[in-house]
Short mmCIF file of C-alpha atoms in Angstrom, two decimals:
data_model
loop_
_atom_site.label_atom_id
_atom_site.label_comp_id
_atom_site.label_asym_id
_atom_site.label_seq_id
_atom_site.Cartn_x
_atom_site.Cartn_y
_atom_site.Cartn_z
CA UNK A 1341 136.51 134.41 89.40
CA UNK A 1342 133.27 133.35 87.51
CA UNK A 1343 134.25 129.51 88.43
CA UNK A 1344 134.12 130.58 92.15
CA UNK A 1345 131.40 133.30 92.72
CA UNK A 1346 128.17 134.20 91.74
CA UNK A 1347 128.91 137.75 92.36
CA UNK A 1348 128.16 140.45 89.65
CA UNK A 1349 129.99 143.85 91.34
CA UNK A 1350 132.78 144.50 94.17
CA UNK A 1351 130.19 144.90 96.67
CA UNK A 1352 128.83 141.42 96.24
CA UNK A 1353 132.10 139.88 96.13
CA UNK A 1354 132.65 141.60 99.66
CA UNK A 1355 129.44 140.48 101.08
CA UNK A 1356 129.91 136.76 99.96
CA UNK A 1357 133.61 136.90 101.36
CA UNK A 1358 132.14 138.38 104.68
CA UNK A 1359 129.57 135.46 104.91
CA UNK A 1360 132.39 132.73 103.74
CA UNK A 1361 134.81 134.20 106.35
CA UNK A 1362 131.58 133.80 109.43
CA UNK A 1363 131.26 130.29 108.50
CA UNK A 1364 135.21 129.65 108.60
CA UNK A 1365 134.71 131.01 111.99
CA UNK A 1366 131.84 128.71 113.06
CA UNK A 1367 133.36 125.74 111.56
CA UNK A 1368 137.01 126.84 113.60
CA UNK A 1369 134.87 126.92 117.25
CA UNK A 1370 132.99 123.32 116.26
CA UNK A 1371 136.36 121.75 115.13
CA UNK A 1372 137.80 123.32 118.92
CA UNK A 1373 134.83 122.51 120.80
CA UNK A 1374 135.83 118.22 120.69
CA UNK A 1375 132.19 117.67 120.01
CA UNK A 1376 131.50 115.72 117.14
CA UNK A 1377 128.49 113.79 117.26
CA UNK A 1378 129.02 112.21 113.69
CA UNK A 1379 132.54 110.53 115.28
CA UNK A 1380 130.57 109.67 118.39
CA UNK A 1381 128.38 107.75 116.33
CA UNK A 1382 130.85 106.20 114.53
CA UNK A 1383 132.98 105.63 117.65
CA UNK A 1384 130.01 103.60 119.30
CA UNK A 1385 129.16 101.55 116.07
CA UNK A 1386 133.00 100.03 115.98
CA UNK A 1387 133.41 99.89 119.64
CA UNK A 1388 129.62 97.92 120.51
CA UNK A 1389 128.26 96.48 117.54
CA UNK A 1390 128.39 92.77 117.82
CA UNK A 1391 129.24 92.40 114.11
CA UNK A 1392 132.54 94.28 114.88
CA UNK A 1393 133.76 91.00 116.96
CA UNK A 1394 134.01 87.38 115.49
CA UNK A 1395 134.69 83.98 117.38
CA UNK A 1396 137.26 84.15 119.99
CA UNK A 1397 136.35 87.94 120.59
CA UNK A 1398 138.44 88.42 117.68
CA UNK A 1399 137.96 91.84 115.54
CA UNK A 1400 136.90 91.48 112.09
CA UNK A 1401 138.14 93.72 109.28
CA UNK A 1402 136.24 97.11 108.44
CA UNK A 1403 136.27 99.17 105.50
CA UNK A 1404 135.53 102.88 106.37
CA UNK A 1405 134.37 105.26 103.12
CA UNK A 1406 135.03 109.61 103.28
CA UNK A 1407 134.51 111.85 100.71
CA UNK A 1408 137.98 113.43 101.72
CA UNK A 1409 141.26 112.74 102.25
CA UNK A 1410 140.91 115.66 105.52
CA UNK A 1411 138.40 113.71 107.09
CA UNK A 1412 140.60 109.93 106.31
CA UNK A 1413 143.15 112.09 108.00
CA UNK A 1414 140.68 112.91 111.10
CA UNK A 1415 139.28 109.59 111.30
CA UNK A 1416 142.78 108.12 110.76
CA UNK A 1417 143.80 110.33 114.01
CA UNK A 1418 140.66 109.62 116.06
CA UNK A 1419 140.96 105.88 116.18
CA UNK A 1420 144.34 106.13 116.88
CA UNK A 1421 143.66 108.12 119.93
CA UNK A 1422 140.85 105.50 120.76
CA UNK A 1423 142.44 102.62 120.31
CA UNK A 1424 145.90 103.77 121.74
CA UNK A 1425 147.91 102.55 118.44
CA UNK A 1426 148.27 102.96 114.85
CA UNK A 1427 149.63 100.12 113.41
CA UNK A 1428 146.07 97.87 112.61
CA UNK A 1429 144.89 100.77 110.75
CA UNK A 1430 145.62 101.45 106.88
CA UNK A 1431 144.50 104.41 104.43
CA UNK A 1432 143.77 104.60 100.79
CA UNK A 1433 143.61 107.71 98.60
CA UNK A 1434 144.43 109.03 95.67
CA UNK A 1435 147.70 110.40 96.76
CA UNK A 1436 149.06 106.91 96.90
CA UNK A 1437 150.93 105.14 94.05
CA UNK A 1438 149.88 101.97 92.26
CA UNK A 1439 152.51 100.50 93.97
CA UNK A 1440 151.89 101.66 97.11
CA UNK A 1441 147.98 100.89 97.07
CA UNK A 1442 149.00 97.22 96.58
CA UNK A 1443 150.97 97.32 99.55
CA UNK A 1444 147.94 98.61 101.17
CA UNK A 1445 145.42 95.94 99.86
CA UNK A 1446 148.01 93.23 100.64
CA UNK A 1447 148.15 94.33 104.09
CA UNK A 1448 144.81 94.28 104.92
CA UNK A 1449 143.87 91.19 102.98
CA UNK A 1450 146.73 89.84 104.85
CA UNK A 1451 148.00 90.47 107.91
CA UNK A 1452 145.71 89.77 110.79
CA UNK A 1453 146.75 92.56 113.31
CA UNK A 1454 145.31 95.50 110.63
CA UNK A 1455 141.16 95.93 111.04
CA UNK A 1456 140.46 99.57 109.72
CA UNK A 1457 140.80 100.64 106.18
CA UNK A 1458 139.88 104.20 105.79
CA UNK A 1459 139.61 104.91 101.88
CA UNK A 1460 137.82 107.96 99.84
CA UNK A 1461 136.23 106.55 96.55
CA UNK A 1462 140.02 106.14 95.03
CA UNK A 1463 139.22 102.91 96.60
CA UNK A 1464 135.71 102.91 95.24
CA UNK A 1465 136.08 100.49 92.13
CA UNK A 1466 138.68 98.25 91.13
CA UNK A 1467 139.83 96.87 94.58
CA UNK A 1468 139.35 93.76 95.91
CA UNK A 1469 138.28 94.49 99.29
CA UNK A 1470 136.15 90.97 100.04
CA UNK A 1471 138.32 90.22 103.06
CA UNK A 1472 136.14 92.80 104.83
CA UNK A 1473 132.41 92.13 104.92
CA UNK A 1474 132.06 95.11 107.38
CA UNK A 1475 131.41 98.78 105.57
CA UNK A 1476 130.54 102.03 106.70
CA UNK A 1477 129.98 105.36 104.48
CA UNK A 1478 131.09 107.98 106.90
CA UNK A 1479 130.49 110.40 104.06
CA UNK A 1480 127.49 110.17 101.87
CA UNK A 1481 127.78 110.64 98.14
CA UNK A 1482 126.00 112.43 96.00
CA UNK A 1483 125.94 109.90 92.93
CA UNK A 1484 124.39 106.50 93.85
CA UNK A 1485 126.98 104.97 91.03
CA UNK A 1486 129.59 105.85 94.23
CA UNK A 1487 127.52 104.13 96.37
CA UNK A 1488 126.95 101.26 94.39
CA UNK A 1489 131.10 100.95 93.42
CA UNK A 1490 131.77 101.46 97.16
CA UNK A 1491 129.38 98.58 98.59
CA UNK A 1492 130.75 96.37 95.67
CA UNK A 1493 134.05 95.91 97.24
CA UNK A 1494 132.69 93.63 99.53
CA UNK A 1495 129.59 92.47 98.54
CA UNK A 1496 130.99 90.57 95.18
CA UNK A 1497 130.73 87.22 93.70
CA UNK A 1498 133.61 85.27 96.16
CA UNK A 1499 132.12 86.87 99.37
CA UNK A 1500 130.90 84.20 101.66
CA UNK A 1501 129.67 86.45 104.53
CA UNK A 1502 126.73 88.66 105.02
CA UNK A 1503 127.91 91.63 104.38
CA UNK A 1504 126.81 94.62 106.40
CA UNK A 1505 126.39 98.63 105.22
CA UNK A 1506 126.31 101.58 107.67
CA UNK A 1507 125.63 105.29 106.45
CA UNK A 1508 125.50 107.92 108.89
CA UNK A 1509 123.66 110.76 108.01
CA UNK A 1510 123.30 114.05 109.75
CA UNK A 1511 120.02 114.83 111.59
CA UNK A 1512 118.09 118.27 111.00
CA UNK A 1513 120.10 118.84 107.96
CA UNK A 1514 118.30 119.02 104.48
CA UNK A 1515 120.63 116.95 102.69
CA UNK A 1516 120.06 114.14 105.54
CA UNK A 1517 116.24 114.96 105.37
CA UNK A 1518 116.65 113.41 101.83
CA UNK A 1519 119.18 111.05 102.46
CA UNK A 1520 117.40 109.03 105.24
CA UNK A 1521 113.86 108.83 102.86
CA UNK A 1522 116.00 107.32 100.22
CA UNK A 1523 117.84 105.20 102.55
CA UNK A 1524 114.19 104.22 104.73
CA UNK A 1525 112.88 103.29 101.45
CA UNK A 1526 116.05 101.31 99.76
CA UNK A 1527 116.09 99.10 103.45
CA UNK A 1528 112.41 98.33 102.89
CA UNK A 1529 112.76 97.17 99.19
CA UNK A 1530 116.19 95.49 99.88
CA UNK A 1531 114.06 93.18 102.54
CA UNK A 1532 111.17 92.55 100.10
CA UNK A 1533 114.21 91.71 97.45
CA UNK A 1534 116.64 90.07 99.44
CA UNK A 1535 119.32 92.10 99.17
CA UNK A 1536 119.39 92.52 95.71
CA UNK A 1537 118.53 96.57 95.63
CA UNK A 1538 122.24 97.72 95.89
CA UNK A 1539 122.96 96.15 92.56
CA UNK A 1540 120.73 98.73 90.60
CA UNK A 1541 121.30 102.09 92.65
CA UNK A 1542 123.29 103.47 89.75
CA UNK A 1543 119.78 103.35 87.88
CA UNK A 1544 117.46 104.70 90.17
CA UNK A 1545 118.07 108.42 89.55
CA UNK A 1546 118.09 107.93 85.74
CA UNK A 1547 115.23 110.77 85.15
CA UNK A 1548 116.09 113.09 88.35
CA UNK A 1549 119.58 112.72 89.43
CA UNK A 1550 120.51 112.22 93.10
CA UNK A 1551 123.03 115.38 93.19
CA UNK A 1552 119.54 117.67 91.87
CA UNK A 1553 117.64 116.78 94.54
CA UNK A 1554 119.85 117.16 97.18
CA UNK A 1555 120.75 120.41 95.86
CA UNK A 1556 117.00 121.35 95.28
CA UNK A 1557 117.05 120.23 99.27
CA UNK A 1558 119.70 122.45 100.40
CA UNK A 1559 118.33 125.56 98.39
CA UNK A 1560 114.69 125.26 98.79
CA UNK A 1561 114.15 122.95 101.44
CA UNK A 1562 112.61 124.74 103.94
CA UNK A 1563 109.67 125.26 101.05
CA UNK A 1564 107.02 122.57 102.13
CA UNK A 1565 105.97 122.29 98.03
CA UNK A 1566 109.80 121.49 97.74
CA UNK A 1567 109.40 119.31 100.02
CA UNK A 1568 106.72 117.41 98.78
CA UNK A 1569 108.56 116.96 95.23
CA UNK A 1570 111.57 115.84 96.43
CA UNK A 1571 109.90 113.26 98.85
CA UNK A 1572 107.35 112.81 95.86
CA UNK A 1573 110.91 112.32 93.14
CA UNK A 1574 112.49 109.56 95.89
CA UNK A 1575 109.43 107.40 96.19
CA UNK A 1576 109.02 107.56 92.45
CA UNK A 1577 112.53 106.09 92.27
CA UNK A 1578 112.58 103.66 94.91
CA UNK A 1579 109.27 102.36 93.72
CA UNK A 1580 108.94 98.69 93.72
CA UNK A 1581 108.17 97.85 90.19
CA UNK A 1582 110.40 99.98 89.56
CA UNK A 1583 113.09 98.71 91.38
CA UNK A 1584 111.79 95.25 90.81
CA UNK A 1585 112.37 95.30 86.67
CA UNK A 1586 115.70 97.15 87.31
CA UNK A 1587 116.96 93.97 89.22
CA UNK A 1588 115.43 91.36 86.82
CA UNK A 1589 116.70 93.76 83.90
CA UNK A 1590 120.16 93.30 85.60
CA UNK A 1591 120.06 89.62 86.02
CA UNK A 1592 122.13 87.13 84.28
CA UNK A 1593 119.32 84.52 84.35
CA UNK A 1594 116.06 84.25 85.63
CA UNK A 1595 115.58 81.46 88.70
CA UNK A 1596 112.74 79.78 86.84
CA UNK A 1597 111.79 79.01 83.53
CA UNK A 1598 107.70 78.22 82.83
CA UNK A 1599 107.05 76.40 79.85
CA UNK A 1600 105.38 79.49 78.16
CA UNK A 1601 108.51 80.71 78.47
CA UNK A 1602 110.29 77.61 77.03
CA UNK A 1603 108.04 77.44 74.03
CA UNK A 1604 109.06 81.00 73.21
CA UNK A 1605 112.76 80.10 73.43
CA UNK A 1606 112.27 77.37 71.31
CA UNK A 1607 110.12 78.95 68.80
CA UNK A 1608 112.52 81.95 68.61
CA UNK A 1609 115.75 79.41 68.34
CA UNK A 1610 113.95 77.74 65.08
CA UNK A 1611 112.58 80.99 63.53
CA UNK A 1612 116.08 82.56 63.37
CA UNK A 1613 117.48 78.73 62.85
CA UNK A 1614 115.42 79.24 59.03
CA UNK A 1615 116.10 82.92 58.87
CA UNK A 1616 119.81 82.04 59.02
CA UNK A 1617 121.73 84.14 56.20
CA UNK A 1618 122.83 81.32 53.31
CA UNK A 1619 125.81 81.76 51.21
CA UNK A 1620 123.66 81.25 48.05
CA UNK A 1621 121.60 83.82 49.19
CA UNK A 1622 124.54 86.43 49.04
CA UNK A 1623 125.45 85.06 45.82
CA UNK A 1624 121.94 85.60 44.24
CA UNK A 1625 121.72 89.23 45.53
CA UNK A 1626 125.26 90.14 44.20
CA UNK A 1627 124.32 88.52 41.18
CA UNK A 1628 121.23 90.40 40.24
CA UNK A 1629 122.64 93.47 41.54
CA UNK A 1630 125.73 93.04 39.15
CA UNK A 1631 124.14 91.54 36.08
CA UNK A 1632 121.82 95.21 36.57
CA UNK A 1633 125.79 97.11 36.15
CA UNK A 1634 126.46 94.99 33.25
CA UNK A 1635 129.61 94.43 34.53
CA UNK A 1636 130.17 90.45 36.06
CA UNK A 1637 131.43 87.48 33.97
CA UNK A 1638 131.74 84.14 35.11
CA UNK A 1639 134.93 82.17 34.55
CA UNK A 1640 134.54 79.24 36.63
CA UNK A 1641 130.71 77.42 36.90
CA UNK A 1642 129.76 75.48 40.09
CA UNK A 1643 130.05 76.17 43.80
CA UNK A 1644 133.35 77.03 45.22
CA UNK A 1645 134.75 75.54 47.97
CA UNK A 1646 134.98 77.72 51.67
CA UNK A 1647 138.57 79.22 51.37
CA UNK A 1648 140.82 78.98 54.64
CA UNK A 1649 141.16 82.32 56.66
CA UNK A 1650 145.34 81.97 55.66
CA UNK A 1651 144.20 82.52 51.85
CA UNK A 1652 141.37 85.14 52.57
CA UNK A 1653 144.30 88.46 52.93
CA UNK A 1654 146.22 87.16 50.06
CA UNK A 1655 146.29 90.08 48.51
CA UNK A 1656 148.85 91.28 50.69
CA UNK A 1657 147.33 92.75 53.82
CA UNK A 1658 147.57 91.03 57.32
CA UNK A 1659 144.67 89.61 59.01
CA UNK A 1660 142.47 91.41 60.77
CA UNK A 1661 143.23 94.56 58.32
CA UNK A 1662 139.76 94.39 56.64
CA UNK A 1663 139.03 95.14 53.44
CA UNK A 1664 140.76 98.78 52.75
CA UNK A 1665 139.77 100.27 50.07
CA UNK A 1666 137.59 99.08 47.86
CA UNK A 1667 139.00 99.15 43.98
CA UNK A 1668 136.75 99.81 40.79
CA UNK A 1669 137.90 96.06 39.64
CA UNK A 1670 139.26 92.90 40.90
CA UNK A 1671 141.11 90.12 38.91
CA UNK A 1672 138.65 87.13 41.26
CA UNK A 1673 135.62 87.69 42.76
CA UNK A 1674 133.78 85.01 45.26
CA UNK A 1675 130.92 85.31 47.59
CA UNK A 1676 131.22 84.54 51.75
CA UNK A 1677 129.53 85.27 54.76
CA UNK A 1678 132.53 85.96 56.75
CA UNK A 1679 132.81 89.40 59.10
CA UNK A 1680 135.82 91.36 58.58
CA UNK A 1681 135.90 95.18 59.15
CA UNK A 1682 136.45 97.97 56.84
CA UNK A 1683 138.24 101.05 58.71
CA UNK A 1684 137.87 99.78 62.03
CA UNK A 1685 134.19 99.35 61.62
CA UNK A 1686 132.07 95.93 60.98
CA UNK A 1687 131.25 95.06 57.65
CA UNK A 1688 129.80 91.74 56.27
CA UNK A 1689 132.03 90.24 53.80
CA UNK A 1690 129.64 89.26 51.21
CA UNK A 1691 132.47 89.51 48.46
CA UNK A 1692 135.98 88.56 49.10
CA UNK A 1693 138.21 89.86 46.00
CA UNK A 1694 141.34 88.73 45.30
CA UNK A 1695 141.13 84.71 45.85
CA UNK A 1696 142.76 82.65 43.82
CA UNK A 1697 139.38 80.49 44.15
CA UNK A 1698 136.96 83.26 42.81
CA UNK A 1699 134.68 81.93 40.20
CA UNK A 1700 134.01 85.88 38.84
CA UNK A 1701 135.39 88.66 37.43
CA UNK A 1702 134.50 92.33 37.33
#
């Protein structure tokens, strides 16, 4: 009961069910009344949109996002009806099976008589969906992360199309008062970036998350201060420096390099080049540190030579053990700059006991 309502006594559990069961009944007369502007919408984009049709007048593949698997069911049913058959349209969600979701992808990667793949966001990351460079969110999320997995079905390294994105948002709603700044704002910056801007939408949000303000919009959004801060709170993170450093951020190289930045590289490369740890610099820490415990004698002078990995566990554990625990003596001591891990964790191996090469003993 707390999970589900806010109410404190009897009486305000009555009310709220009395105000739940008046929107049941609106929702029953708009779901009866055949007019659904959202499906008109969508209707029009996959029936006229010259992206829909390829050469030869031949349809090209679409991917179509819901939040729901009721509204993939509704959609599922409406083109149907439109298009007078079922069989070129296919449906993921998160009632299918592995096994049956490969099916699925195979089928629309594959055979050329399926177009439509309706899919809530148990299609959203993962999938291969590249054959398709057609998407449209019929359902809006409310973590840009979604948004981001969802576009990145198509619009992944492989693709060799311009891929297109449609999101239909409600008019005169507060969530798609929000929804269409952020959305005006992302097109603008994605022009000025060239496409780049859906890479970083998981990052946007970082200090005010998405799902806040679009709650803060369906509370208080008739508030014009409220109004103001959330339209203040999306410009602030579609800003274009701030977009800007989250794309170079998320680059895996920069286009050009100027030779300010070259001499920087290179100076960097030769600083840590003579900072590089030596193994006679491990030695002469372990040694002072030791000869300080009183407790290190020598048995064989000179350098030793680099032991082979094989020899390194011979003290009966299997590679990639580590160390274990550590003992209060050891028969052979030697130094080495190897990494090997000590319960699971990294550890430098500055002192390797148990060789049959070590020069010391504890």
């Amino acid at each position: 009961m707390d999970a589900a309502t806010a109410a404190l006594t009897a009486a305000e559990l009555q009310e709220e069910i009395a105000i739940l069961q008046g929107l049941e009944r609106q929702a029953y007369r708009l779901r009866q009344s055949g007019t659904d502007r959202k499906w008109e919408q969508l209707a029009s984009l996959i029936q006229d949109d010259v992206n829909m049709v390829g050469p030869g007048n031949a349809r090209r593949k679409l991917v179509i996002f819901t939040e729901h698997r009721d509204t993939l069911r509704y959609l599922q049913e409406r083109i149907t009806t439109l298009f007078g058959r079922d069989e070129h349209i296919v449906h993921i969600d998160g009632g299918l099976r592995r096994e049956e979701r490969r099916v699925v992808e195979d089928r629309f990667r594959n055979d050329p008589d399926v177009h439509f793949l309706l899919a809530t966001d148990a299609a959203g990351e993962g999938i291969n969906l590249q054959r398709a460079h057609l998407m449209i969110n019929y359902d809006l999320p409310w973590n840009p992360n979604r948004l981001e997995q969802r576009f990145g079905r198509i619009h992944r390294i492989g693709q060799t199309e311009v891929c297109h994105l449609w999101n239909l948002v409600a008019a005169e709603t507060r969530e798609g008062y929000v929804y269409e700044r952020l959305l005006r704002k992302l097109e603008t910056e994605n022009q000025a970036l060239a496409g780049r801007v859906f890479d970083i939408l998981g990052q946007l949000f970082e200090q005010t998350p998405l799902r806040k303000l679009l709650m803060d919009a369906v509370r208080y959004g008739d508030r014009p201060d409220v109004r103001a801060q959330l339209n203040q709170a999306v410009d602030n993170a579609v800003d274009r420096e701030h977009v800007r450093d989250l794309v170079e951020a998320r680059s895996l190289a920069a286009d050009t390099l100027d030779l300010s930045q070259i001499e920087r590289i290179r100076a960097d490369m030769e600083r840590y080049a003579a900072r590089r740890l030596q193994p006679y610099y491990i030695q002469g820490f372990f040694l002072q540190a030791f000869e300080l415990l009183g407790a290190l004698s020598e048995r064989e002078p000179g350098p030793l030579p680099h032991h082979p990995c094989a020899r390194r566990h011979s003290s009966g554990r299997r590679p990639g053990q580590g160390l274990g625990r550590v003992l209060r003596q050891y028969e052979r001591v030697c130094f080495d700059k190897e990494l090997i891990g000590v319960d699971g964790k990294p550890l430098a191996q500055f002192i390797c006991p148990g060789h049959p090469l070590a020069g010391y003993r504890d």
